[in-house]
Coordinates of C-alpha atoms in Angstrom, one line a residue:
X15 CA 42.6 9.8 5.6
X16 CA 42.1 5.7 5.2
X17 CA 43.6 5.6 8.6
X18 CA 41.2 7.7 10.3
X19 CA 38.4 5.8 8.5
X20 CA 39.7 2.5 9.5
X21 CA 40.6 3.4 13.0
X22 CA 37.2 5.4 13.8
X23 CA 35.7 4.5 16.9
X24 CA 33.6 1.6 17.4
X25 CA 30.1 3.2 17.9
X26 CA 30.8 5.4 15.2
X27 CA 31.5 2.4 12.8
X28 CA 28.7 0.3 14.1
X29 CA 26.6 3.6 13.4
X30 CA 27.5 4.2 10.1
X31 CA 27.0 0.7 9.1
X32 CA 23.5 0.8 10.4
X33 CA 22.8 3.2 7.4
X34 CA 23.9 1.3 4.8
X35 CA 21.7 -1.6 3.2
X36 CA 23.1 -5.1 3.8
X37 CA 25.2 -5.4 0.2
X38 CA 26.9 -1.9 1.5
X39 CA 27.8 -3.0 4.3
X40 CA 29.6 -6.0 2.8
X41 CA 30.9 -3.9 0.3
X42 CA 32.1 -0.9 2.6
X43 CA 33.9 -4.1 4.9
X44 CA 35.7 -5.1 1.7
X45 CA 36.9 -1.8 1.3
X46 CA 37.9 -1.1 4.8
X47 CA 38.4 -4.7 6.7
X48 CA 38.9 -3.6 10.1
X49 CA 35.2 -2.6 9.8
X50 CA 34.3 -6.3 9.3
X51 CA 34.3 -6.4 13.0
X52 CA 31.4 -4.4 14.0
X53 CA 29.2 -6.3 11.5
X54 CA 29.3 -8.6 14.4
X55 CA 26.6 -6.6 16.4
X56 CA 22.7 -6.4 16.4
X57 CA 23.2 -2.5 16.2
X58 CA 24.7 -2.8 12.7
X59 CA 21.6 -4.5 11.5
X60 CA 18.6 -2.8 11.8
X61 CA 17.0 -4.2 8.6
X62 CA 18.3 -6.6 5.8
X63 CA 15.6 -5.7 2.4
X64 CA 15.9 -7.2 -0.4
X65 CA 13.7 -6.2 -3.0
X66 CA 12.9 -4.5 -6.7
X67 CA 14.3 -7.5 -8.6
X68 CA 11.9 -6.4 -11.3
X69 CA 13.6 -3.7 -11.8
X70 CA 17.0 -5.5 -12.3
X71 CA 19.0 -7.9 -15.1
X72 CA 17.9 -10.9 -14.4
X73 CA 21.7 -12.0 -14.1
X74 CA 22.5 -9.6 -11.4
X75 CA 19.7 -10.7 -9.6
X76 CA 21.0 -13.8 -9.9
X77 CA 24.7 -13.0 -8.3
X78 CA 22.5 -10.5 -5.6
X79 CA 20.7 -13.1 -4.2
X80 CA 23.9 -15.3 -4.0
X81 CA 25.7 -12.7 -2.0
X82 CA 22.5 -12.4 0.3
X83 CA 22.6 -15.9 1.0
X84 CA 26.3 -15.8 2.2
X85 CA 24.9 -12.7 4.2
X86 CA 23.1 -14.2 6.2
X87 CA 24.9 -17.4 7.0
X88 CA 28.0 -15.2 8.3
X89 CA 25.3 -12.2 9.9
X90 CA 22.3 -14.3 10.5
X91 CA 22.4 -14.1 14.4
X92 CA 22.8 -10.6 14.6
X93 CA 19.7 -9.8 11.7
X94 CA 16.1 -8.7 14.1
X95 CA 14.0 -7.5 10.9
X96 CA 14.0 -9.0 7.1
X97 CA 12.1 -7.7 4.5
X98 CA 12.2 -9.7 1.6
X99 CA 10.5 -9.4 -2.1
X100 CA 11.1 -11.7 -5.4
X101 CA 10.8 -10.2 -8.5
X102 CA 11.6 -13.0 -10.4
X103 CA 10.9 -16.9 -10.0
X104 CA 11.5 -17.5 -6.8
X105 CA 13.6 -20.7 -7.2
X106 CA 16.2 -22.8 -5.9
X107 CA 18.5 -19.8 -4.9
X108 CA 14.9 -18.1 -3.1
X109 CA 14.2 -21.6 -1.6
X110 CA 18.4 -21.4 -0.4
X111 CA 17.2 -18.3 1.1
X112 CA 14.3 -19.3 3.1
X113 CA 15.5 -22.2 4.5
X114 CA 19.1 -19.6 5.7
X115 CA 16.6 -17.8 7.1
X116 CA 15.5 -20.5 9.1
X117 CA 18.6 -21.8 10.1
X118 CA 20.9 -19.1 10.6
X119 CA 18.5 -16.2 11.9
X120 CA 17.1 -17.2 15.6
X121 CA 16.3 -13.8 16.9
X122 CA 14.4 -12.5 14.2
X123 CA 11.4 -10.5 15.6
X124 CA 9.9 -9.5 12.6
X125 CA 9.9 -10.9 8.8
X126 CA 8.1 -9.8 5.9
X127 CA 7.8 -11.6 3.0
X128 CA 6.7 -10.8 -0.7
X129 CA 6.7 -14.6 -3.1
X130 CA 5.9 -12.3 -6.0
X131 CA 7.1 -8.9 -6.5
X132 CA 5.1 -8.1 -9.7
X133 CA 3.4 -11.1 -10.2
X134 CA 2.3 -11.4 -14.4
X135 CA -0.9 -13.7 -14.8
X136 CA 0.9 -15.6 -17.8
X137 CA 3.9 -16.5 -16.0
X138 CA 2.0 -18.2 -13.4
X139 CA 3.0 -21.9 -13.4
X140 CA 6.9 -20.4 -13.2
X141 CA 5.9 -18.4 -10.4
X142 CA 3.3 -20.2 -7.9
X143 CA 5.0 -21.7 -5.0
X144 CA 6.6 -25.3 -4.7
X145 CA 5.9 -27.7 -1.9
X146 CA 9.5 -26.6 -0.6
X147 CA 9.2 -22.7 -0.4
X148 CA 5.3 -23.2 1.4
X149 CA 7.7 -25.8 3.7
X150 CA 11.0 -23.4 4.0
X151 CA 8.0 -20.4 4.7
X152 CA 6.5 -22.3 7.6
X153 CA 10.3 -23.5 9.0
X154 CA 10.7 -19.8 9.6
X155 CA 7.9 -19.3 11.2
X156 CA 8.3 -22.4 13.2
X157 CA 12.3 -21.8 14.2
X158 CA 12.1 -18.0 14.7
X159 CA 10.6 -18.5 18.3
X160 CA 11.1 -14.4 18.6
X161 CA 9.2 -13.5 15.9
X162 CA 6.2 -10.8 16.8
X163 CA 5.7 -9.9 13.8
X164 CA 5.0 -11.7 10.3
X165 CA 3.6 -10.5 7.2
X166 CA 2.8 -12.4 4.0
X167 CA 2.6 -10.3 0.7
X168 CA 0.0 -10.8 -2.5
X169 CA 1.7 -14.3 -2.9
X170 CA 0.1 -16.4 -6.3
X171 CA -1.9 -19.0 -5.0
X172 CA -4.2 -21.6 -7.6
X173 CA -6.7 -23.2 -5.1
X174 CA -7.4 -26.0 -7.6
X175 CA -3.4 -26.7 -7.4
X176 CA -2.0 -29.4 -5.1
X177 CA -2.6 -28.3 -1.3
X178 CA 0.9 -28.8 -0.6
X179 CA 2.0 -25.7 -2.7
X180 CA -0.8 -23.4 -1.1
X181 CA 0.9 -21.4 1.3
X182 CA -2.1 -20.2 3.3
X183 CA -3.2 -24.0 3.6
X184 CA 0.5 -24.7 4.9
X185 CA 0.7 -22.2 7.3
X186 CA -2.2 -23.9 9.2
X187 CA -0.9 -27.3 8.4
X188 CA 2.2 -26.4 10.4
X189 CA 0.0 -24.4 12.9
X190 CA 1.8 -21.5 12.4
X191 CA -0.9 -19.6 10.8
X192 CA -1.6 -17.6 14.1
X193 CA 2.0 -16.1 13.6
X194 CA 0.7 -13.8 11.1
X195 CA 0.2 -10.0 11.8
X196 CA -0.1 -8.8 8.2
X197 CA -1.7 -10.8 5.7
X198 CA -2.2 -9.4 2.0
X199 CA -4.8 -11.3 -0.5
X200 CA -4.6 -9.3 -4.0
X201 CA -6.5 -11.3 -6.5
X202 CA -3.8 -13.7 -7.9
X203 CA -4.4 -15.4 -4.3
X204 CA -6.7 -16.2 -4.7
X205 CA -7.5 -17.7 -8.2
X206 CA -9.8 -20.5 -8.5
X207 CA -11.4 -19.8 -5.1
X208 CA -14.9 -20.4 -4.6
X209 CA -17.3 -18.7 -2.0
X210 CA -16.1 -17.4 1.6
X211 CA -12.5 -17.1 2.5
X212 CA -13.4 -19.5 6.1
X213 CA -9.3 -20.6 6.4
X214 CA -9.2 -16.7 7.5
X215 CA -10.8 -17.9 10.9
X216 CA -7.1 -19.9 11.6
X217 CA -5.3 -16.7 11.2
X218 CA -6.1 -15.3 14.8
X219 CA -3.1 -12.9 15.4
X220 CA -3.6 -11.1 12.0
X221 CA -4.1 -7.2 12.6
X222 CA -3.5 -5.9 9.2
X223 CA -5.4 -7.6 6.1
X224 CA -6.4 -7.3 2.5
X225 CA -9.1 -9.3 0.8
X226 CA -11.4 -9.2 -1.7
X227 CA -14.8 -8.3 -0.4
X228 CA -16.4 -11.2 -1.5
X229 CA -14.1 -13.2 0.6
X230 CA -15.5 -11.9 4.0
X231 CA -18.9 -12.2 5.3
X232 CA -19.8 -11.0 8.8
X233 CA -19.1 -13.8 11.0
X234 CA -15.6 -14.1 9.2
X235 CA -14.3 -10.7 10.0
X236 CA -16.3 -10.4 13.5
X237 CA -14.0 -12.8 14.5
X238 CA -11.3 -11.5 13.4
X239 CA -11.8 -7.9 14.6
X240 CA -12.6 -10.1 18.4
X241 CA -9.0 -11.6 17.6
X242 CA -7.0 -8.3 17.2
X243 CA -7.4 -7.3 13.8
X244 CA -7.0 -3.7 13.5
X245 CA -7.2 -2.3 9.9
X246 CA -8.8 -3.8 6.8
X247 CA -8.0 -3.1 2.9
X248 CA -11.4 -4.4 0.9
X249 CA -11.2 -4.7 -2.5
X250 CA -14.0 -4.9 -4.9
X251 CA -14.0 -4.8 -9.3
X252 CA -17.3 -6.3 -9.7
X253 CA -20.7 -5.8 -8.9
X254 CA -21.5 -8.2 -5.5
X255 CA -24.6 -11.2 -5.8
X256 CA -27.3 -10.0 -3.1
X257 CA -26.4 -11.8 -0.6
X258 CA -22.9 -11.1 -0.5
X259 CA -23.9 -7.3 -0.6
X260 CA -25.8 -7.3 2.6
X261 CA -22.9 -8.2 4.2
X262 CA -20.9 -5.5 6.0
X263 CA -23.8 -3.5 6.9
X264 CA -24.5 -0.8 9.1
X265 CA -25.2 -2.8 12.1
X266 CA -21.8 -4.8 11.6
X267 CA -20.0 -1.5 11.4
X268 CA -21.5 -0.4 14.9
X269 CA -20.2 -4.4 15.9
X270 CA -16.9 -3.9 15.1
X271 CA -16.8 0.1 16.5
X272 CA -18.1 -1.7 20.2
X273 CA -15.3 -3.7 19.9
X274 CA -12.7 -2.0 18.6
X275 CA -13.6 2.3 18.1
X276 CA -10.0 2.9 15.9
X277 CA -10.6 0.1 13.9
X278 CA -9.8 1.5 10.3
X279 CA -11.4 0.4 6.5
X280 CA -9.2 1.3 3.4
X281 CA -11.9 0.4 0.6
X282 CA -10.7 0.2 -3.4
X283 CA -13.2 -0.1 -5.9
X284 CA -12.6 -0.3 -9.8
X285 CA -14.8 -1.3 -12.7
X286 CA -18.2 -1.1 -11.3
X287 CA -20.8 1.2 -10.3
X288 CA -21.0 4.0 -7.6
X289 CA -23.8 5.4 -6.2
X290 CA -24.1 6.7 -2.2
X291 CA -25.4 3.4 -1.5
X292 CA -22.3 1.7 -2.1
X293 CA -21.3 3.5 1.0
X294 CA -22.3 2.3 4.6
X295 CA -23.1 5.4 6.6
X296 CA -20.8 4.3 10.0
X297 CA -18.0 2.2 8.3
X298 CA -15.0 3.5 9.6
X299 CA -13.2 4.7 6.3
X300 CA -9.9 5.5 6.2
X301 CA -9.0 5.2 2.8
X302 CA -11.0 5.2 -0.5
X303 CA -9.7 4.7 -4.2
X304 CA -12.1 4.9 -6.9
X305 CA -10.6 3.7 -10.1
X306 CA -11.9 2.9 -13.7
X307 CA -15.2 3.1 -12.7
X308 CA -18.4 2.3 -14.9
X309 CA -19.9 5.9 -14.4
X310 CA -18.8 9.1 -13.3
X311 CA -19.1 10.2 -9.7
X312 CA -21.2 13.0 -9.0
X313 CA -21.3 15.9 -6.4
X314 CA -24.1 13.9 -4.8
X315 CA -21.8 11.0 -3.7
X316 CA -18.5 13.4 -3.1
X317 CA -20.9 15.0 0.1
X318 CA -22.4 11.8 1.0
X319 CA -18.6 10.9 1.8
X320 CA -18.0 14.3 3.4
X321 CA -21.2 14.0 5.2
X322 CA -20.9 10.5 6.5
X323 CA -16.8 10.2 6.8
X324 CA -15.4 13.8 7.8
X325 CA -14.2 12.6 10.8
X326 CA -12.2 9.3 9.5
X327 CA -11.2 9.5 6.0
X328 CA -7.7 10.7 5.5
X329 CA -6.9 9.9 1.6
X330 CA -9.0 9.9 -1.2
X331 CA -8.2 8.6 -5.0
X332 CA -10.0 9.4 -7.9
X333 CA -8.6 8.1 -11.3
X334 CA -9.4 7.1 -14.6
X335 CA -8.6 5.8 -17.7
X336 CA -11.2 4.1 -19.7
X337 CA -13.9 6.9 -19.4
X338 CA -12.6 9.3 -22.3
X339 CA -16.4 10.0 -23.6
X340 CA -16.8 10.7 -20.2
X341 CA -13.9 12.5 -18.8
X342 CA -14.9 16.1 -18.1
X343 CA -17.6 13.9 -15.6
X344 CA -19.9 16.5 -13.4
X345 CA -19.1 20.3 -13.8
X346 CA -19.7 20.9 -9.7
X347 CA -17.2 18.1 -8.7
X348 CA -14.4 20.1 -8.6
X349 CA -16.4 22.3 -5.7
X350 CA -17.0 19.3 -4.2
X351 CA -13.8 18.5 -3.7
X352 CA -12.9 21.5 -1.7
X353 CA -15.6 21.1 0.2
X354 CA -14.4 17.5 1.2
X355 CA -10.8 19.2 1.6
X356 CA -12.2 22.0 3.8
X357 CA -14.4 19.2 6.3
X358 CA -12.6 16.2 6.4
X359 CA -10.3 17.4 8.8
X360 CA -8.5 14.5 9.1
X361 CA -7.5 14.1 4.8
X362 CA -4.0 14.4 3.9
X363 CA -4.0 12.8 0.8
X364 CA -5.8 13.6 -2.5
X365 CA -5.1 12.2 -5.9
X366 CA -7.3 13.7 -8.6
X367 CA -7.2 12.3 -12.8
X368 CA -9.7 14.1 -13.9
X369 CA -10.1 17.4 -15.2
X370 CA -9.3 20.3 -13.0
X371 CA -9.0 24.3 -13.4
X372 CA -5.5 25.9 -12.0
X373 CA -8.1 27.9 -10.1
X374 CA -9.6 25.1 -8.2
X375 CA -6.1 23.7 -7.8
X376 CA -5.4 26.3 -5.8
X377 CA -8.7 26.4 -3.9
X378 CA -7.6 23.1 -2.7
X379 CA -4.3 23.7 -1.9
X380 CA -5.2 26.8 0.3
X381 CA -8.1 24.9 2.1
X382 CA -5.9 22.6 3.8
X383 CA -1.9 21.8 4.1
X384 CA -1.8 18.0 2.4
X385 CA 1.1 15.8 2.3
X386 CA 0.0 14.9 -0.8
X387 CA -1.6 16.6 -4.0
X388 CA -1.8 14.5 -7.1
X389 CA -2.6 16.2 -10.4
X390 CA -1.4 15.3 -13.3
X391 CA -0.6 18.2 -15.9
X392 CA -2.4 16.7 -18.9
X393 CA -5.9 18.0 -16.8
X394 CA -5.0 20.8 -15.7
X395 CA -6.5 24.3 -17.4
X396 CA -5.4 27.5 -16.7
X397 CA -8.0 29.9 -16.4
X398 CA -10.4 31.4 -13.4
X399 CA -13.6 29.4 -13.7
X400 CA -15.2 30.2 -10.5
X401 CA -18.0 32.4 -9.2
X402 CA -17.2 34.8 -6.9
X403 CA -17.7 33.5 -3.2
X404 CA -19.1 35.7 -0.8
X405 CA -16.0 34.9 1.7
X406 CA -13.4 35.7 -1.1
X407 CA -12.0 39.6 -0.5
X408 CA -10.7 41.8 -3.4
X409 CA -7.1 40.7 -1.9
X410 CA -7.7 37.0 -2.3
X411 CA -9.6 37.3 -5.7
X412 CA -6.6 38.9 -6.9
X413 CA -3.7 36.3 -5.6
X414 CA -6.1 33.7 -7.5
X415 CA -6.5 35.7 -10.5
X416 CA -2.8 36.2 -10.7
X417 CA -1.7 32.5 -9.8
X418 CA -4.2 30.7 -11.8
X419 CA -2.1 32.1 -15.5
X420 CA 0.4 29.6 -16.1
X421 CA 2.0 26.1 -14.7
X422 CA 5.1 27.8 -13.6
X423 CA 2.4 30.2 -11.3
X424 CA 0.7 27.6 -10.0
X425 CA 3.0 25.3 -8.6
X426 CA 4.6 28.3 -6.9
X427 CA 2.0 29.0 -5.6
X428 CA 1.1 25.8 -4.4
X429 CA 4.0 25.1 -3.1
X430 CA 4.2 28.2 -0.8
X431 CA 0.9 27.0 0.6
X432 CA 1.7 23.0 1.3
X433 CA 5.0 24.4 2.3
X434 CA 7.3 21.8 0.5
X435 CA 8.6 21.9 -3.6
X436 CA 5.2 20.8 -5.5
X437 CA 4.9 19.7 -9.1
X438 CA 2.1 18.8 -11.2
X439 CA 2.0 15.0 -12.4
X440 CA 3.5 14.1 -15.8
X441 CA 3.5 10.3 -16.0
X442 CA 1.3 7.9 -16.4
X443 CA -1.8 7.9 -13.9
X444 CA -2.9 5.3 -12.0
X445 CA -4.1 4.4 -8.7
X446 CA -1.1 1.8 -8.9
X447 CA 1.5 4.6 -9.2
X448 CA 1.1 5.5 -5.6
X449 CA 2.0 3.5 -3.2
X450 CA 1.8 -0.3 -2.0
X451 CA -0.4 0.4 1.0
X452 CA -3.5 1.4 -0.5
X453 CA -3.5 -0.9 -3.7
X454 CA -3.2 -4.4 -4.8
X455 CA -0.6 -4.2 -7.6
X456 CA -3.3 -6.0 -10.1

């Protein structure tokens, strides 16, 4: 049986490998060392990641990124996408890495690259970049002359720190800042900035980003949006000076649409107050997370959204965890929230932490087929809370009246309708639990 693993064809080899993430494959070619050969193709590496160090012994990580560096030395030609993510300092041995990256991979097209995992405020000064990373970063960029795509992750930058360890200041210095296609800003990059992100401006091939709000005014992201950028992620945890509020308005919304109709707005807000004003009636919203806010959204802003995006927004996120005095919030939201289900045709996402009746569970789940339904089981209660709806027949009032009873009811129920294996939510909920794309790992 070895035999016929050793000796399988070539394309079948090179396949397999292709599968395997790049410390399988160098342990599958110690097992079987006529494989070794077919490491020696483009085919066989689709992607090298390397990430979740957080979730490792710091010794292993240790030995990992060792035997990554060796990887790429031997494999570095053949290697067309890297995705790489420290969760620890990053280091000589992440600086060893960089600068093989660099050296030994010339027909890299795309590389993505995450300085700090799970950056933790007081660890800062261990986990900021040195003048040598922001240098071994740029090389990359510089040497790479395939590279189409580039994206920088959340990396911890102090602006009051030397220059020569800011990485956005050194990615112009090398004039490699128009390189970047995806460019991620959480708030740890941007610590001890003052006023108007204007360096922005220098990153003119950028089509993904994420900034704080009060980083951008109008004639910032114009330019951008004239530039290519495509999608933008705003975040905002505190209430906005006047002036910085009156940017983004309606009439810079129909600007950007002119220029760019799919243009797309992910928006997160957390600790501050919500009203329908805080909503501009033609910004192109994808995405909206609302998160430890300082009051309780009402039905009255839930059909402002389905009023004013039903034809754009395609997840919504509504959590808490501060608000306990506060936590049954307004008694028609849960209505609302079919409603927005029913009209925004587009919504296949909806993550709810608030209190919720099995009945309008289900409600939900039969008004549209989500990807994704996010209740966790500490608010859900069973019972049949709802008037009678004029469209509801005696069939219908009886599959709800039947399936609203228990837990074990309900998510077979819901399950039928989504039409994959669903499950109430028993950890810990937060906007944080669910998914990198639409938050900024605070």
């Amino acid at each position: 049986m070895a035999n016929c693993v050793e000796e399988a064809p070539a394309i079948v080899v090179t396949k397999i490998l292709s599968y395997l993430s790049w410390n399988e494959k160098l342990n599958a070619t110690q097992a079987l060392p006529s494989w070794k050969s077919h490491l020696h193709t483009s085919a066989a590496w689709p992607l090298v990641q390397h990430g979740s160090e957080g979730e490792e012994n710091v010794y292993f990580v240790k030995e990992k990124r060792a035997h990554l560096l060796i990887c790429l030395k031997i494999y570095g030609k053949y290697i067309r996408h890297i995705d790489l993510a420290f969760g620890y300092n990053t280091g000589r041995s992440g600086l060893q890495i960089l600068n093989a990256i660099a050296n030994f991979c010339p027909n890299l097209l795309s590389f993505r690259f995450a300085p700090h995992e799970s950056p933790v405020p007081h660890t800062l000064p261990e986990t900021t970049l040195t003048k040598s990373h922001v240098l071994a970063t740029c090389s990359i960029l510089s040497n790479c002359k395939h590279l189409n795509e580039v994206g920088i992750i959340s990396p911890i930058i102090s602006w009051s720190h030397a220059a020569e360890t800011n990485l956005l200041l050194g990615l112009c210095c090398a004039n490699v800042a128009h390189k970047i296609t995806e460019l991620e800003l959480f708030s740890g990059s941007l610590l001890d900035h003052e006023g108007y992100l204007k360096l922005l401006r220098e990153f003119t091939g950028v089509k993904k980003l994420m900034v704080r709000r009060e980083k951008v005014n109008n004639e910032i992201l114009l330019g951008l949006v004239k530039n290519g950028l495509q999608e933008i992620t705003l975040y905002q945890d505190e209430e906005l000076p006047l002036v910085d509020a009156q940017q983004l308005g309606e009439k810079f919304w129909n600007d950007v649409l002119k220029i760019n109709s799919n243009f797309k707005v992910d928006l997160i807000l957390q600790y501050i107050l919500v009203i329908k004003d805080s909503f501009i009636t033609n910004m192109p919203l994808r995405s909206l997370v609302l998160d430890d806010l300082v009051n309780i959204v009402t039905k009255g802003v839930i059909d402002h959204l389905v009023t004013h995006y039903s034809e754009s927004l395609e997840s919504f996120t509504y959590t808490n965890l501060y608000l306990e005095n506060f936590e049954s919030g307004d008694s028609r939201l849960p209505a609302a929230l079919v409603t927005m289900v029913k009209k925004c045709k587009h919504l296949h996402t909806l993550k709810y932490g608030f209190p919720l009746s099995s009945t309008s569970v289900l409600l939900i789940a039969k008004a549209r087929k989500l990807r994704e339904l996010i209740i966790p089981a500490v608010e859900v209660s069973y019972e049949f809370d709802w008037e009678i709806q004029e469209d509801w027949d005696d069939d219908f009032r009886q599959w709800l009246t039947n399936n609203c009873k228990s837990e074990a009811l309900l998510e077979n129920s819901v399950s039928e309708l989504l039409g994959f294996e669903w499950h109430l939510f028993y950890e810990h909920f937060n906007y944080m639990t669910f998914g990198r794309n639409l938050c900024l790992n605070l």
